[in-house]
Amino acid sequence: MTNEAAPHGPRTPDPGSRRVMVIGWDCASPEHVLRQWRDQLPNISRLMATGLSGPLRSTDPPITVPAWTAMMSSRNPGVLGFYGFRNRRTGTYDGKWIATAGAVKVPRAWEIASAAGKRVCVLGVPQTYPIKPVNGVCVSCFLTPSTDSAFVYPPELKEQVQRVADGYMIDIDNFRTEDKQWLLNEIYRMTDKQFAVARHFLQQERWDFFMQVTMGPDRLGHGFWKYCDPAHPKYEAGNCFETAMLDYYKHLDAQLGELVALGGDDVTVLVVSDHGGKAMRGSLNLNEWLMNEGYLVLKEPVNGVTRFTEDLVDWSRTKAWGWGGYYARVFMNVQGREPQGTIAPEDYEREREVLARRLEAIPDDQGRTMATRALRPEELYPCGDMADAPDLFVYFDDLHWRSSQDIGHGTLWSFDTEIGPDDSVHDYYGMFVMSPAPGREGQEAADLDLLDVGPTVLKLMGLPVPPKMEGTAIL
């Protein structure tokens, strides 16, 4: 790939192709943006009126990594080989690895366009660090350690990014905090700096493909859901942050309007999110349950709430253990696979089936049966290299409950997380808006899939869709 000197101003597209702008709002919920708040978001409303929109089914699991990469590569997580930010090397107890850009082995839409000679501008898209060369500009994502790192390509633009943003912000450190006013200020500060850079490159670069993702909506939802949603168990009417989420989305919508205006009339605009969000009802202490049921045995008891680490475990007497998060990952201790496996290979399927059914039967703190699903990776992914997949993915109470891996709670149910205050969980559907959409103006589609976005981008740009892409262009 080359990075030829680019004259300023818009690029004249090839006949039969369009320039494409993708604006990503991480964790934006279609219920909020496309329905509840639509009339108060004039730019989204205008794009919906002139285009096609609807909820966008996310990946399983519906989580930032791998969803953005699945969206733009049109490959499911089983093919990608990662299922979250952190992953476990199967056959080990503590072999964790982080799914950075180095883990992405398939091309994403902008990489295909770049290789075809199109100029691209990619800002803040998850899993773009460590940064890779493109035919254009790239500013890396929230996985970047700091702005001291090589976070801009080409590297000589780093100073320009820092100057335009008056100090670029990659993310908000420690966003799970009780200091809500500080957090809200930081969300706006990060958003405005990132949009300043986006406006700059829209005006200064020739581009055929432009994509920017902001993590602001995700940080906002985790920090402020309980203040804004009367259905949240912790909601208090009349609190001082009651309109914080709507106010922020109005701000985001105004920023969107500026980007669209700078894009020009020959651009197809997509506004998308990787997954949605909803109120968190609680946190199920997974390893506490596994200990109570005899699946997990410690070398010795712990004193109080303790972060679960693999060195605490008596592996010779353990059958299963779990990782926490917005979904649970359960790993089984299999003879010949794990160093001190206790489950004979011939018993594996029977043991997994029993464990899945028992996990699905765990009640909530009120004794109510939860809508829990324990899913096998081979059910979720029809093909792919699932070498590092967990034995079970568990969605507690249809994702309304997250999972905690800490131990020593003395109870199965908690209402704060082990990583700080958090009000929301992830949901299955993100949002999709595309404008223009000739012949489908103002329509809402109900069957949109996140894997369809990558092929849609390539089709719009007049590029062939690789046969291994799993989705279908939305045109």
PDB file of N, CA and C in Angstrom, residues 121 123 137 139 152 157 160-161 196-207 210:
ATOM      1  N   CYS A 121      -9.638   7.061   5.019  1.00  0.00           N
ATOM      2  CA  CYS A 121      -9.378   7.828   6.237  1.00  0.00           C
ATOM      3  C   CYS A 121     -10.103   7.092   7.357  1.00  0.00           C
ATOM      4  N   LEU A 123     -10.508   6.511  11.452  1.00  0.00           N
ATOM      5  CA  LEU A 123     -10.231   7.181  12.722  1.00  0.00           C
ATOM      6  C   LEU A 123     -10.927   6.466  13.878  1.00  0.00           C
ATOM      7  N   VAL A 137      -4.981   7.767   5.614  1.00  0.00           N
ATOM      8  CA  VAL A 137      -4.706   8.172   6.995  1.00  0.00           C
ATOM      9  C   VAL A 137      -5.393   7.206   7.952  1.00  0.00           C
ATOM     10  N   VAL A 139      -5.923   6.840  12.349  1.00  0.00           N
ATOM     11  CA  VAL A 139      -5.675   7.164  13.757  1.00  0.00           C
ATOM     12  C   VAL A 139      -6.238   6.006  14.555  1.00  0.00           C
ATOM     13  N   VAL A 152      -0.725   7.136  14.881  1.00  0.00           N
ATOM     14  CA  VAL A 152      -1.155   7.788  13.643  1.00  0.00           C
ATOM     15  C   VAL A 152      -0.355   7.231  12.473  1.00  0.00           C
ATOM     16  N   LEU A 157       1.993  12.629  10.536  1.00  0.00           N
ATOM     17  CA  LEU A 157       0.763  13.368  10.826  1.00  0.00           C
ATOM     18  C   LEU A 157       0.436  13.419  12.323  1.00  0.00           C
ATOM     19  N   GLN A 160       0.296  16.839  13.709  1.00  0.00           N
ATOM     20  CA  GLN A 160      -0.872  17.544  13.184  1.00  0.00           C
ATOM     21  C   GLN A 160      -2.130  17.145  13.962  1.00  0.00           C
ATOM     22  N   VAL A 161      -2.284  15.856  14.237  1.00  0.00           N
ATOM     23  CA  VAL A 161      -3.438  15.383  15.006  1.00  0.00           C
ATOM     24  C   VAL A 161      -3.440  15.988  16.401  1.00  0.00           C
ATOM     25  N   ALA A 196     -13.044  17.042  16.092  1.00  0.00           N
ATOM     26  CA  ALA A 196     -12.205  18.089  15.496  1.00  0.00           C
ATOM     27  C   ALA A 196     -11.229  17.471  14.504  1.00  0.00           C
ATOM     28  N   VAL A 197     -10.657  16.340  14.871  1.00  0.00           N
ATOM     29  CA  VAL A 197      -9.738  15.644  13.960  1.00  0.00           C
ATOM     30  C   VAL A 197     -10.493  15.117  12.745  1.00  0.00           C
ATOM     31  N   ALA A 198     -11.703  14.606  12.971  1.00  0.00           N
ATOM     32  CA  ALA A 198     -12.501  14.098  11.849  1.00  0.00           C
ATOM     33  C   ALA A 198     -12.806  15.225  10.855  1.00  0.00           C
ATOM     34  N   ARG A 199     -13.230  16.380  11.354  1.00  0.00           N
ATOM     35  CA  ARG A 199     -13.529  17.504  10.458  1.00  0.00           C
ATOM     36  C   ARG A 199     -12.273  17.937   9.697  1.00  0.00           C
ATOM     37  N   HIS A 200     -11.155  17.927  10.402  1.00  0.00           N
ATOM     38  CA  HIS A 200      -9.895  18.327   9.778  1.00  0.00           C
ATOM     39  C   HIS A 200      -9.563  17.437   8.587  1.00  0.00           C
ATOM     40  N   PHE A 201      -9.624  16.136   8.786  1.00  0.00           N
ATOM     41  CA  PHE A 201      -9.235  15.246   7.690  1.00  0.00           C
ATOM     42  C   PHE A 201     -10.282  15.226   6.579  1.00  0.00           C
ATOM     43  N   LEU A 202     -11.532  15.432   6.944  1.00  0.00           N
ATOM     44  CA  LEU A 202     -12.560  15.518   5.891  1.00  0.00           C
ATOM     45  C   LEU A 202     -12.260  16.673   4.938  1.00  0.00           C
ATOM     46  N   GLN A 203     -11.699  17.728   5.459  1.00  0.00           N
ATOM     47  CA  GLN A 203     -11.423  18.906   4.633  1.00  0.00           C
ATOM     48  C   GLN A 203     -10.039  18.855   3.984  1.00  0.00           C
ATOM     49  N   GLN A 204      -9.087  18.200   4.649  1.00  0.00           N
ATOM     50  CA  GLN A 204      -7.714  18.249   4.183  1.00  0.00           C
ATOM     51  C   GLN A 204      -7.310  17.063   3.320  1.00  0.00           C
ATOM     52  N   GLU A 205      -7.976  15.963   3.446  1.00  0.00           N
ATOM     53  CA  GLU A 205      -7.582  14.753   2.735  1.00  0.00           C
ATOM     54  C   GLU A 205      -8.499  14.476   1.559  1.00  0.00           C
ATOM     55  N   ARG A 206      -7.927  13.948   0.508  1.00  0.00           N
ATOM     56  CA  ARG A 206      -8.765  13.334  -0.518  1.00  0.00           C
ATOM     57  C   ARG A 206      -9.103  11.927  -0.024  1.00  0.00           C
ATOM     58  N   TRP A 207     -10.359  11.577  -0.061  1.00  0.00           N
ATOM     59  CA  TRP A 207     -10.712  10.243   0.436  1.00  0.00           C
ATOM     60  C   TRP A 207     -11.868   9.662  -0.383  1.00  0.00           C
ATOM     61  N   PHE A 210     -14.304   7.047   4.284  1.00  0.00           N
ATOM     62  CA  PHE A 210     -14.043   7.714   5.564  1.00  0.00           C
ATOM     63  C   PHE A 210     -14.798   6.959   6.645  1.00  0.00           C
TER      64      PHE A 210
END
